mmCIF file of C-alpha atoms in Angstrom:
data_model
loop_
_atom_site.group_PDB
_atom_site.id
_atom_site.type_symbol
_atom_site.label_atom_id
_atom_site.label_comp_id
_atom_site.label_asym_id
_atom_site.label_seq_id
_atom_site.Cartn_x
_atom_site.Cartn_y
_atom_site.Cartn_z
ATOM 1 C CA UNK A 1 -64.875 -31.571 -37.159
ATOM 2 C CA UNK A 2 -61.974 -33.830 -36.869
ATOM 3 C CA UNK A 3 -59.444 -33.299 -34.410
ATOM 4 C CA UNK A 4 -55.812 -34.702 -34.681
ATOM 5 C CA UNK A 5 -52.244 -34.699 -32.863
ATOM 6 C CA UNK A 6 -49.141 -35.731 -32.872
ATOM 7 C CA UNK A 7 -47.649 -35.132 -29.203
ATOM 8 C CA UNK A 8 -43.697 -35.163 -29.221
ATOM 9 C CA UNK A 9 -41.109 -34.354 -26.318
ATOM 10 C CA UNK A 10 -39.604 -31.027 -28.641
ATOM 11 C CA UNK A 11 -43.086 -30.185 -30.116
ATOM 12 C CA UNK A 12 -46.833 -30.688 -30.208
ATOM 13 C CA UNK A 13 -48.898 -29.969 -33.247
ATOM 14 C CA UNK A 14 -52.931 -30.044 -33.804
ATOM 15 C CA UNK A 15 -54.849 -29.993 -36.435
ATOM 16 C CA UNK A 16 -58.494 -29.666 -37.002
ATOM 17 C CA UNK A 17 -60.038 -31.124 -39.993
ATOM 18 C CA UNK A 18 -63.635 -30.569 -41.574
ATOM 19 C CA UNK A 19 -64.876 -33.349 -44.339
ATOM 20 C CA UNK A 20 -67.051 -33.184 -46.939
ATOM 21 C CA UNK A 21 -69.251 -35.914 -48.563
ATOM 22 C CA UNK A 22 -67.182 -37.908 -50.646
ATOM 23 C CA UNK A 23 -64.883 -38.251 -47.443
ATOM 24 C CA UNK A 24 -61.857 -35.636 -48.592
ATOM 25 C CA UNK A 25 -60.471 -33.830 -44.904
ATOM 26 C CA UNK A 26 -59.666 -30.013 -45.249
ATOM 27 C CA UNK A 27 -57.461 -28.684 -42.662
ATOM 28 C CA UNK A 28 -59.410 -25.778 -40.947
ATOM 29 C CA UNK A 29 -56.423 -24.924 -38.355
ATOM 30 C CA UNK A 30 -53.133 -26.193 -37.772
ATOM 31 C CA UNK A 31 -51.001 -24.974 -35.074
ATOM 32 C CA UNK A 32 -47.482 -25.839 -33.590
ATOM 33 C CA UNK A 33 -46.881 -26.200 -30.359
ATOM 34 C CA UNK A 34 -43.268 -26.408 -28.028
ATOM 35 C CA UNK A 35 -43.855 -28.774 -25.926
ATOM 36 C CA UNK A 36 -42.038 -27.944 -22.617
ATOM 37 C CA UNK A 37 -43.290 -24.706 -22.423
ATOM 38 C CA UNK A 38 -46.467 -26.024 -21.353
ATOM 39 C CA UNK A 39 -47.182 -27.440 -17.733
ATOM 40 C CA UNK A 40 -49.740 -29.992 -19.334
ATOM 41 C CA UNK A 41 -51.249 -30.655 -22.388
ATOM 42 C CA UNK A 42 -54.659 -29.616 -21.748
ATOM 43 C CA UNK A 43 -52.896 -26.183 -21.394
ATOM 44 C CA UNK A 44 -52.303 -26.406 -24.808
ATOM 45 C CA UNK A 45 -55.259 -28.050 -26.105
ATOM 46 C CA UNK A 46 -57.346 -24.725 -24.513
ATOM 47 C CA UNK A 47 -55.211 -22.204 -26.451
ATOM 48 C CA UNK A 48 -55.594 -24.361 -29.599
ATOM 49 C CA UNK A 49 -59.696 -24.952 -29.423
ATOM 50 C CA UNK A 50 -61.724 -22.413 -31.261
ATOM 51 C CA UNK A 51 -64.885 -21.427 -28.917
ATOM 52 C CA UNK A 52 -68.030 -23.569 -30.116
ATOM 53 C CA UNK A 53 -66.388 -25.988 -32.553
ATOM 54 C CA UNK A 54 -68.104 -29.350 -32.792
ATOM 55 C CA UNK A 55 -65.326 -32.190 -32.094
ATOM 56 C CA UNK A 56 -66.581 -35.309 -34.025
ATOM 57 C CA UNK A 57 -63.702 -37.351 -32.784
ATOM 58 C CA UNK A 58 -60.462 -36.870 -31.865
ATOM 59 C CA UNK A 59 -57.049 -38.955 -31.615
ATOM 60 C CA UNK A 60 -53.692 -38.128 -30.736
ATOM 61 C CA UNK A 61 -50.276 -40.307 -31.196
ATOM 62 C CA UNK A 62 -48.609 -39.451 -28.570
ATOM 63 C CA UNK A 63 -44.491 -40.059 -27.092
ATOM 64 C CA UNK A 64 -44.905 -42.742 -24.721
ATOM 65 C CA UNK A 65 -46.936 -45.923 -23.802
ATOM 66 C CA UNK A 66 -50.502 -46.362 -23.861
ATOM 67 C CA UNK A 67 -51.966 -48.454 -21.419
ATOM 68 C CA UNK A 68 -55.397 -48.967 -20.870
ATOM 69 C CA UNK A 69 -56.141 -45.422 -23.341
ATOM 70 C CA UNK A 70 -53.880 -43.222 -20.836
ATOM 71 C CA UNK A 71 -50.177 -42.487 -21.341
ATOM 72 C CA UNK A 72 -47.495 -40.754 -18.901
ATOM 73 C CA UNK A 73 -45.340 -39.117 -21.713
ATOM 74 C CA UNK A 74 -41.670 -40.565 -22.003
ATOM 75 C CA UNK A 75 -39.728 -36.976 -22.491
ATOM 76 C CA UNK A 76 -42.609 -34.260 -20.701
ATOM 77 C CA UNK A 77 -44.828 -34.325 -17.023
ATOM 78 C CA UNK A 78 -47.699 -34.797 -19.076
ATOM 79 C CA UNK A 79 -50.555 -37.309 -18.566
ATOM 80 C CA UNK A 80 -53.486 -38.277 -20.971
ATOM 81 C CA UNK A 81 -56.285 -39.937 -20.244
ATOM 82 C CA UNK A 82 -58.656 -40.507 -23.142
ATOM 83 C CA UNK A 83 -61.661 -40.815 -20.701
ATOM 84 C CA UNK A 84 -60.786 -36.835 -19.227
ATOM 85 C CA UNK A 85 -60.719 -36.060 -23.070
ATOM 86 C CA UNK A 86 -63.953 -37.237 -24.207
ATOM 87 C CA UNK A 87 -65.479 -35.257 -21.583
ATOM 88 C CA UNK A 88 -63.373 -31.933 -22.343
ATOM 89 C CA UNK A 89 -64.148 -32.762 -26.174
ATOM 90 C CA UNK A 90 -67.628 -33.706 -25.664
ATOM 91 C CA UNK A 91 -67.137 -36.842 -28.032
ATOM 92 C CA UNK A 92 -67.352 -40.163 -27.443
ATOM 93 C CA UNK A 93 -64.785 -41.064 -30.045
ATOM 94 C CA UNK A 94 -61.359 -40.305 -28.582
ATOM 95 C CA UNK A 95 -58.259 -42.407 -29.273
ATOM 96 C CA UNK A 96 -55.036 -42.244 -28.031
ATOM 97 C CA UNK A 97 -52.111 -44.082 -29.936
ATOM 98 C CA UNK A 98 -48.569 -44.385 -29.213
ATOM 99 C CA UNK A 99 -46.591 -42.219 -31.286
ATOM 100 C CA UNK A 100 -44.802 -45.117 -33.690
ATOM 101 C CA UNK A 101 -48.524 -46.158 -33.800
ATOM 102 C CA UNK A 102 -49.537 -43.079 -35.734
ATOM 103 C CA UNK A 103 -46.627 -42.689 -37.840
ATOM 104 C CA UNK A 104 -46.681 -46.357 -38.726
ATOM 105 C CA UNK A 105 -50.474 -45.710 -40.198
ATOM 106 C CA UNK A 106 -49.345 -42.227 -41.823
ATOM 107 C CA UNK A 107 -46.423 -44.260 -43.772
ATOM 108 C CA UNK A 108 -49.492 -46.118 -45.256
ATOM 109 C CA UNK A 109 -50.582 -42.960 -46.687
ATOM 110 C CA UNK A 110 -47.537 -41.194 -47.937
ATOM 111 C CA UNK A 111 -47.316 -40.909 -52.121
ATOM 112 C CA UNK A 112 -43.721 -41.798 -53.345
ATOM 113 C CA UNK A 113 -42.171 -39.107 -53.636
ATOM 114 C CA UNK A 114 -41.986 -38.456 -50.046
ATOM 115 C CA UNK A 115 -40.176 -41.474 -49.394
ATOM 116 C CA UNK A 116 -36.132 -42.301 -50.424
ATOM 117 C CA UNK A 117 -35.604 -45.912 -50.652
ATOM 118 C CA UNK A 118 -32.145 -47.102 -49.477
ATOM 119 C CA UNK A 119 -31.463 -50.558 -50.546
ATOM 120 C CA UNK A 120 -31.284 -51.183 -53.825
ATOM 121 C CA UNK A 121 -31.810 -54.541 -53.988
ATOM 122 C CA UNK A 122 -35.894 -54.005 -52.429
ATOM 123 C CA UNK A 123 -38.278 -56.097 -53.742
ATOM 124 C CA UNK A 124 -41.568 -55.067 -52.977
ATOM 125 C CA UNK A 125 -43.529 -57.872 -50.794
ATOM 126 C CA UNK A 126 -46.339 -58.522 -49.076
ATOM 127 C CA UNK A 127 -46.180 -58.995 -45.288
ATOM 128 C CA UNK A 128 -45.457 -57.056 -42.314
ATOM 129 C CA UNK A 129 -43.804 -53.848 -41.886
ATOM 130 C CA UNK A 130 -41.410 -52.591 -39.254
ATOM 131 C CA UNK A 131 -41.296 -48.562 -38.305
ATOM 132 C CA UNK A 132 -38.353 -47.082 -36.482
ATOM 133 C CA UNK A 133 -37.686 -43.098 -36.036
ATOM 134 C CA UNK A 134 -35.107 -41.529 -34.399
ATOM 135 C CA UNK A 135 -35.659 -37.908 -32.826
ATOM 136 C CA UNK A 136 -36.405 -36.323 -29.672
ATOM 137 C CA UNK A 137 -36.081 -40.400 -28.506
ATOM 138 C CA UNK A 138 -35.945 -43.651 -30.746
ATOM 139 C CA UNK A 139 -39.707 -44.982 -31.249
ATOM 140 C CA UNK A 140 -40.612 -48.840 -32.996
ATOM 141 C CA UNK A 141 -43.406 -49.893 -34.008
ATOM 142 C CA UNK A 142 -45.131 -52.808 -36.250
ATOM 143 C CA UNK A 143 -47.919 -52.901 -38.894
ATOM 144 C CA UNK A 144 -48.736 -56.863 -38.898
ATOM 145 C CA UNK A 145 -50.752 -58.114 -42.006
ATOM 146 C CA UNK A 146 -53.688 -60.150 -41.532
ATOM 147 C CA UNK A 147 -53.376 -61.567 -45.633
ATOM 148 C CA UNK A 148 -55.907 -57.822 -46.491
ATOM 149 C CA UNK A 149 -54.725 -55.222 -44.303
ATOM 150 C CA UNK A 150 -52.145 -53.642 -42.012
ATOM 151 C CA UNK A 151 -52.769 -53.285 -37.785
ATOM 152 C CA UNK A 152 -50.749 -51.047 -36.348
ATOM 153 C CA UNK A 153 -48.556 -52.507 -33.044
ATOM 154 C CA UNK A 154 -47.026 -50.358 -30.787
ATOM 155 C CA UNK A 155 -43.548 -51.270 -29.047
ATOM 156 C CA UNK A 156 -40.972 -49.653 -26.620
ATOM 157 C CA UNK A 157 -38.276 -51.335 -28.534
ATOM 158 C CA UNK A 158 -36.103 -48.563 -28.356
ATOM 159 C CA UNK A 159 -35.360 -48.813 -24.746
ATOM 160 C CA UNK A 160 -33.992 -52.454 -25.660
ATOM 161 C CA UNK A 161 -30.448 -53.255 -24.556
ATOM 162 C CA UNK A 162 -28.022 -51.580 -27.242
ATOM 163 C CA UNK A 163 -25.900 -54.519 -28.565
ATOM 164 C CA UNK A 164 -22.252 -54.109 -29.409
ATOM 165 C CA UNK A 165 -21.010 -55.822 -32.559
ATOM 166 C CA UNK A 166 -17.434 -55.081 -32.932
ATOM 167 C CA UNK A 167 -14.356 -53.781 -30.509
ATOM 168 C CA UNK A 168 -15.459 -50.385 -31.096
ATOM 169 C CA UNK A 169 -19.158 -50.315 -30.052
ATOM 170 C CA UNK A 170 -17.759 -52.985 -27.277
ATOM 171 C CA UNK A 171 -15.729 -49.811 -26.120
ATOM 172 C CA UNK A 172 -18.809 -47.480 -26.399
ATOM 173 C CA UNK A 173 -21.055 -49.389 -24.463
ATOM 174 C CA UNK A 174 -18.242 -49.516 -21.218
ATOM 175 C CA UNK A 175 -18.434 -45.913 -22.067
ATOM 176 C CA UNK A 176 -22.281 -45.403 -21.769
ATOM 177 C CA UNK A 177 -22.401 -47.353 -18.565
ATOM 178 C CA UNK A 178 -20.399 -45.377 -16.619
ATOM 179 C CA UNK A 179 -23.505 -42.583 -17.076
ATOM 180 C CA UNK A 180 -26.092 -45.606 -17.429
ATOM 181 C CA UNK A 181 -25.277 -48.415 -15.363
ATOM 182 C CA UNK A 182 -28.329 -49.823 -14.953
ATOM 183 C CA UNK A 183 -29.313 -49.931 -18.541
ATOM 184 C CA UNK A 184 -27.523 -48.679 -21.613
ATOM 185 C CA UNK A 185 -30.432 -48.830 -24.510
ATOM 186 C CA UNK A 186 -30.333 -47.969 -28.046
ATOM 187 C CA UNK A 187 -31.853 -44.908 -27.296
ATOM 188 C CA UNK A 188 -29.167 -43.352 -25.235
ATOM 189 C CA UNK A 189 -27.920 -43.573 -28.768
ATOM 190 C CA UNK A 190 -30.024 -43.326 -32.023
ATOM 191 C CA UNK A 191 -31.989 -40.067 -30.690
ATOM 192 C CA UNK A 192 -30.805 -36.079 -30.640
ATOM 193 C CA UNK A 193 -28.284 -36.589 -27.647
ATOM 194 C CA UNK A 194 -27.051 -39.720 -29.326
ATOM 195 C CA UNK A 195 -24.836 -37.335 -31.081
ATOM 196 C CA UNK A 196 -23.631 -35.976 -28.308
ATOM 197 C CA UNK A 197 -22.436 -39.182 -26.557
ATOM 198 C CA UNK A 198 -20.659 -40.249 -29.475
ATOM 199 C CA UNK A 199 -18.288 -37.587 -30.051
ATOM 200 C CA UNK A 200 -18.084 -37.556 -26.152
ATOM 201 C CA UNK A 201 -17.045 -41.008 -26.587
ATOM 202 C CA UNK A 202 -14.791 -40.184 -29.605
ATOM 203 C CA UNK A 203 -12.635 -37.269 -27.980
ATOM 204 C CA UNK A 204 -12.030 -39.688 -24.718
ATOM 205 C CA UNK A 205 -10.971 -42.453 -27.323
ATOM 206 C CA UNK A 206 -8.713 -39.760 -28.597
ATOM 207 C CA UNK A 207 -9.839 -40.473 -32.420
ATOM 208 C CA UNK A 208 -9.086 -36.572 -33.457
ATOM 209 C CA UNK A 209 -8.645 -33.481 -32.112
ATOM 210 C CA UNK A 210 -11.936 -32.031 -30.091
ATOM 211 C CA UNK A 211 -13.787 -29.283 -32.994
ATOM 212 C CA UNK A 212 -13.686 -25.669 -31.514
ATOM 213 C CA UNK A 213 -17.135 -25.395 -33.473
ATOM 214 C CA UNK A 214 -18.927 -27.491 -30.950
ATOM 215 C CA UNK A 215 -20.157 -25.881 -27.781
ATOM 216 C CA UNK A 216 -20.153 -27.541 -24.435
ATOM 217 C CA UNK A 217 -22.904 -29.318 -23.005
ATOM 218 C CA UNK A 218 -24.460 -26.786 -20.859
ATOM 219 C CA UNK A 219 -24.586 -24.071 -23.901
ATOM 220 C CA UNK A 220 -27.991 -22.536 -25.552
ATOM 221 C CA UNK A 221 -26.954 -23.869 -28.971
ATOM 222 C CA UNK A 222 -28.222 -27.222 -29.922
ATOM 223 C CA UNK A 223 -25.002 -28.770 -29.604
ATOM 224 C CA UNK A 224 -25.725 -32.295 -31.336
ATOM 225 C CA UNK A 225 -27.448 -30.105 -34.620
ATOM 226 C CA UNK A 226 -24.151 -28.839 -34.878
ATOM 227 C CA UNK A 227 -22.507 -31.913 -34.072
ATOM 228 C CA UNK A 228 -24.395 -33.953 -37.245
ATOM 229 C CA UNK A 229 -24.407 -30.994 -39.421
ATOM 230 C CA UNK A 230 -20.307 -30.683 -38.898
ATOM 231 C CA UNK A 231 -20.407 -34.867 -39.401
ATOM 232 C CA UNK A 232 -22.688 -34.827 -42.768
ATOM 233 C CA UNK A 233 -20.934 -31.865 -44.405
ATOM 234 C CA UNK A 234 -17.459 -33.537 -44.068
ATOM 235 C CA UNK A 235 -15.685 -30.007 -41.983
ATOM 236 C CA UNK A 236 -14.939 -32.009 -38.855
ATOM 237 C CA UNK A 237 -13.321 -35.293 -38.535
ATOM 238 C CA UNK A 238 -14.318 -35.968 -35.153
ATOM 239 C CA UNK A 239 -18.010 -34.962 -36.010
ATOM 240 C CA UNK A 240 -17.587 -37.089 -39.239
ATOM 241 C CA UNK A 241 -17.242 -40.125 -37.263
ATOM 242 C CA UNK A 242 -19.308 -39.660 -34.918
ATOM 243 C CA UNK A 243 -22.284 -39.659 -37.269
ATOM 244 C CA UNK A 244 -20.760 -42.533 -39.287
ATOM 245 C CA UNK A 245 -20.483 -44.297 -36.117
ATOM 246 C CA UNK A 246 -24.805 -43.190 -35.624
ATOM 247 C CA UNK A 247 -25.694 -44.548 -38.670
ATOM 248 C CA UNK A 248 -23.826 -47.901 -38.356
ATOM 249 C CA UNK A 249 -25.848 -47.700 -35.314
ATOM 250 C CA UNK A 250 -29.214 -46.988 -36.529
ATOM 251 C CA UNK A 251 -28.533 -49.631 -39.397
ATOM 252 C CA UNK A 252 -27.699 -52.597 -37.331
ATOM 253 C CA UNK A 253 -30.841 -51.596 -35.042
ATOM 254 C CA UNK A 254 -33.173 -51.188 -38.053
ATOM 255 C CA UNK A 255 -31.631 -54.796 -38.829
ATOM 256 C CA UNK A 256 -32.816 -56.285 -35.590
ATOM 257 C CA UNK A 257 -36.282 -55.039 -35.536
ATOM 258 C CA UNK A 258 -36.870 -56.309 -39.147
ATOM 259 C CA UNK A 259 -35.939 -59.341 -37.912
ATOM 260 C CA UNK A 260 -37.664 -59.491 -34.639
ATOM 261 C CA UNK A 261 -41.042 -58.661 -36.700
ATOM 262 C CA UNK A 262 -40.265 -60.771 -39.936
ATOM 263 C CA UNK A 263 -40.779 -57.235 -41.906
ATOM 264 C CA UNK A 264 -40.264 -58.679 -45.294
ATOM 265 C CA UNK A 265 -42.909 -56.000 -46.416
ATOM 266 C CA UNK A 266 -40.523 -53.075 -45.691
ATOM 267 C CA UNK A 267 -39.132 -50.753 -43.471
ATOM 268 C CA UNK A 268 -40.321 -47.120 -42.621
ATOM 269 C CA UNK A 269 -37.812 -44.930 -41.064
ATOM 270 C CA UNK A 270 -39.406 -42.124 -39.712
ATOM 271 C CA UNK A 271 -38.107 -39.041 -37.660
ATOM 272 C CA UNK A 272 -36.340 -36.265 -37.498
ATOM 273 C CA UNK A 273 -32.894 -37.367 -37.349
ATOM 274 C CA UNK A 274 -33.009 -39.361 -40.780
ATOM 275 C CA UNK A 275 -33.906 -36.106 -43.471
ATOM 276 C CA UNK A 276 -31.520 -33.890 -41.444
ATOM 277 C CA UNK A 277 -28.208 -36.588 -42.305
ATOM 278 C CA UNK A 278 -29.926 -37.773 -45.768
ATOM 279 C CA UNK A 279 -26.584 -37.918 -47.066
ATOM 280 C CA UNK A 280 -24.849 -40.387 -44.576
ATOM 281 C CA UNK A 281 -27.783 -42.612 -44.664
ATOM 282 C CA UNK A 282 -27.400 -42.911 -48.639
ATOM 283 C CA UNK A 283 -23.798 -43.780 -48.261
ATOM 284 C CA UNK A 284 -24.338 -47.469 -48.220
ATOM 285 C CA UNK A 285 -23.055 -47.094 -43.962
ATOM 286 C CA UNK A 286 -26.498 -47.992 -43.113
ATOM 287 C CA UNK A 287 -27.620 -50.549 -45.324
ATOM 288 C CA UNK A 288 -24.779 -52.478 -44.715
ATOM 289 C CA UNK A 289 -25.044 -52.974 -41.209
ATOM 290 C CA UNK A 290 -28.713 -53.471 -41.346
ATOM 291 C CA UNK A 291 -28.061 -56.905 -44.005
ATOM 292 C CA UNK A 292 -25.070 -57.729 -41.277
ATOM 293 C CA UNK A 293 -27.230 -60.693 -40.090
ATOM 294 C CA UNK A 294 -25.001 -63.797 -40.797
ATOM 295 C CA UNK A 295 -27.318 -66.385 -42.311
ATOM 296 C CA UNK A 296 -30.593 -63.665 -42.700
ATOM 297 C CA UNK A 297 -28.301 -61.440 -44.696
ATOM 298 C CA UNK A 298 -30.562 -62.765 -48.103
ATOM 299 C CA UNK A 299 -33.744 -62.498 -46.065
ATOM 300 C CA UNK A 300 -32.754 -58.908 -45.426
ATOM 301 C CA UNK A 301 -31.307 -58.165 -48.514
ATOM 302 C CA UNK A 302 -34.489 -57.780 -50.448
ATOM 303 C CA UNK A 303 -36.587 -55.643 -48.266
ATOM 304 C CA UNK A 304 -37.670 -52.455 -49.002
ATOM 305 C CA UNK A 305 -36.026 -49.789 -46.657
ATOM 306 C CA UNK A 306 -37.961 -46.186 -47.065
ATOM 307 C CA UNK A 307 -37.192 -42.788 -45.112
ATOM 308 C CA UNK A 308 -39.684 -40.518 -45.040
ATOM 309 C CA UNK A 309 -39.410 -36.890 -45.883
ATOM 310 C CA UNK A 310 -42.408 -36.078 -44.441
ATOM 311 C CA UNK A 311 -42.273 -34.712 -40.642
ATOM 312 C CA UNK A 312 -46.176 -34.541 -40.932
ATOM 313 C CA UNK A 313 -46.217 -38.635 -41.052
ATOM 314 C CA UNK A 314 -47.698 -39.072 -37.325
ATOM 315 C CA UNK A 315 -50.282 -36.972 -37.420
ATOM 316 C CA UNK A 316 -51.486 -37.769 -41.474
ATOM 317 C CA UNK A 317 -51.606 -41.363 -39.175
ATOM 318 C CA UNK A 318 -53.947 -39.551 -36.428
ATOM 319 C CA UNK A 319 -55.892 -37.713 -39.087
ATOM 320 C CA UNK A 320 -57.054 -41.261 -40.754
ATOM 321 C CA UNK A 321 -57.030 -43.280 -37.584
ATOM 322 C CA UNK A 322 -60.903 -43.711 -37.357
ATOM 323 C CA UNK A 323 -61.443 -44.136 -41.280
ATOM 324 C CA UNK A 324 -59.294 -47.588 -40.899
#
């Protein structure tokens, strides 16, 4: 049996896989997890065992950075240390992978059709390939090619230093420091509470009237869903710019980390964030502010940008890890 997992701030799922002889995987069990109900992961990794299976190997991407095969989680308490697992899993074949490191590998895997490419000048090359996903946090990541094949890289990039690029964002970041004033990073931004913090920034800038639709902060309703959904669907001007203002954002970061990794073999956006605003990224907000390079603006002009439909991406990248 195969064991796989892709371990998230907002939710955990595991899968376990059995394969046959001509190498095809069939998921046995597949279970979804929340997170932050559970004091640690092994917590959830007992409820989720069946008694007596057979773990053949087992790896896990997993929200934070891996050092040495043990990660303290960005978002949760939770520590993993692939030398605990082996023992609890009784394999010797346990790997734990940053979370942009599995969903970089899962991209590799996904057919077409669950992929939207956004600029329509891409023309497919060979090279590396950038990931970045914006959800629970923003995650980066890098598949370098060696002239055969893809290695995944794994990156905290999205803890960089967000970079302003016009009066407005110069604005936003004096905002963001007075909560961060030891380090504003894009994350603050292109994640779920990015949302948040923009129209927060937008109603002290006084660009429209505050929505009576959006709760406060300390509510039970996830107040940036409704902030993004109000922005996509066009009902609230304030929310409207506020996600126009995210996906300038996310554009001009995607930009940066294409260039900082020479991705002229594409661009995987991954996440949650992207599928649930489809329509703003599509608007031509994004791509434009990604190309916004000065002299690299033909460089970037030709690579291929994809989003992925598929939330299963990190752990399809878990699933295949030891088949690379």
């Amino acid at each position: 049996m195969i064991l796989a997992g892709d371990i998230g701030g907002t939710k955990t799922v595991l899968s376990i896989l059995t394969g046959d002889a001509n190498g095809s995987l069939t998921c046995v069990q597949e279970q979804t997890y929340p997170s932050r109900q559970y004091p640690e992961f092994d917590d959830i990794l007992t409820a989720f065992l069946p008694a007596g299976v057979n773990i053949k190997s087992a790896c896990f991407g997993v929200a934070g950075p891996v050092v040495n095969q043990r990660c303290q989680t960005t978002n949760l308490p939770w520590l993993l240390d692939a030398a605990a697992l082996k023992i609890k899993l009784g394999t010797a074949k346990v790997k734990l992978l940053n979370d942009l490191e599995a969903m970089a590998l899962g991209m590799l895997y996904l057919p077409e059709h669950d992929l939207v490419e956004l600029n329509p000048n891409a023309e497919t090359q060979e090279g590396n390939i950038a990931v970045i996903a914006a959800g629970t946090g923003l995650g980066e990541a890098i598949l370098y090619w060696d002239g055969n094949k893809h290695h995944p890289m794994a990156t905290e990039g999205g803890h960089s230093d967000f970079a302003a690029q016009n009066p407005r964002q110069d604005q936003l970041l004096a905002y963001l420091r007075k909560s961060y004033p030891d380090h504003v990073s894009y994350e603050r931004i292109l994640s779920g509470i990015g949302f948040s913090h923009l129209y927060d920034f937008l109603c002290e800038q006084d660009f429209a009237p505050p929505c009576t639709d959006v709760p406060d902060n300390n509510g039970d309703i996830d107040r940036n869903a409704v902030i993004s959904g109000l922005g996509v669907s066009g009902e609230d001007r304030l929310c409207a710019e506020a996600v126009r203002l995210f996906v300038e954002l996310y554009g001009a970061e995607t930009g940066n980390l294409a260039l900082k990794s020479l991705a002229i073999g594409g661009i995987f956006i991954g996440g949650g964030i992207g599928p649930k605003i489809l329509p703003a990224m599509q608007d031509g907000n994004f791509i434009q502010a990604f190309k916004a390079k000065g002299r690299f603006l033909p460089l970037l002009d030709k690579i291929p940008v994809k989003l992925s439909l598929n939330p299963r991406t990190p752990l399809i990248g878990a699933i295949n890890y030891f088949d690379l």
